Amino acid sequence: MQNPITPAEMRAVEQVTIASGSVTGLALMVRAGRQAAAGVMRHACPDLAGHAHKAVVLCGLGNTGRDGFVIARARAEHGWNVEVFAVYLPERLPPVACTF
């Protein structure tokens, strides 16, 4: 098994990729969130994958909180009833969250 990269290494890869102009930061975030949602369904709870259920997603500040909005949208697109709770004041809601 390969060693995972560190958060600092991942940030550096993302910055180089975004700077190249081949993809936007938003596109990377959407890809990551969709893959996270798919991975959870595939590995953590495969028995839930084929049916609509209810999910509660808690989103904090920062990049992983933004990923939470993408994950919530991915589940909603699969027919799930999804509630999203931002665990900070509404005025701190990142603009990207409004696109979901």
Short mmCIF file of C-alpha atoms in Angstrom, two decimals, residues 4-16:
data_model
loop_
_atom_site.label_atom_id
_atom_site.label_comp_id
_atom_site.label_asym_id
_atom_site.label_seq_id
_atom_site.Cartn_x
_atom_site.Cartn_y
_atom_site.Cartn_z
CA PRO A 4 -0.84 8.76 1.87
CA ILE A 5 0.30 12.27 1.09
CA THR A 6 0.20 14.94 3.75
CA PRO A 7 -2.33 17.80 3.74
CA ALA A 8 0.48 20.21 2.83
CA GLU A 9 1.49 18.04 -0.12
CA MET A 10 -2.13 17.84 -1.30
CA ARG A 11 -2.52 21.63 -1.08
CA ALA A 12 0.64 22.03 -3.17
CA VAL A 13 -0.69 19.62 -5.82
CA GLU A 14 -4.02 21.45 -5.89
CA GLN A 15 -2.34 24.85 -6.22
CA VAL A 16 -0.18 23.67 -9.13
#
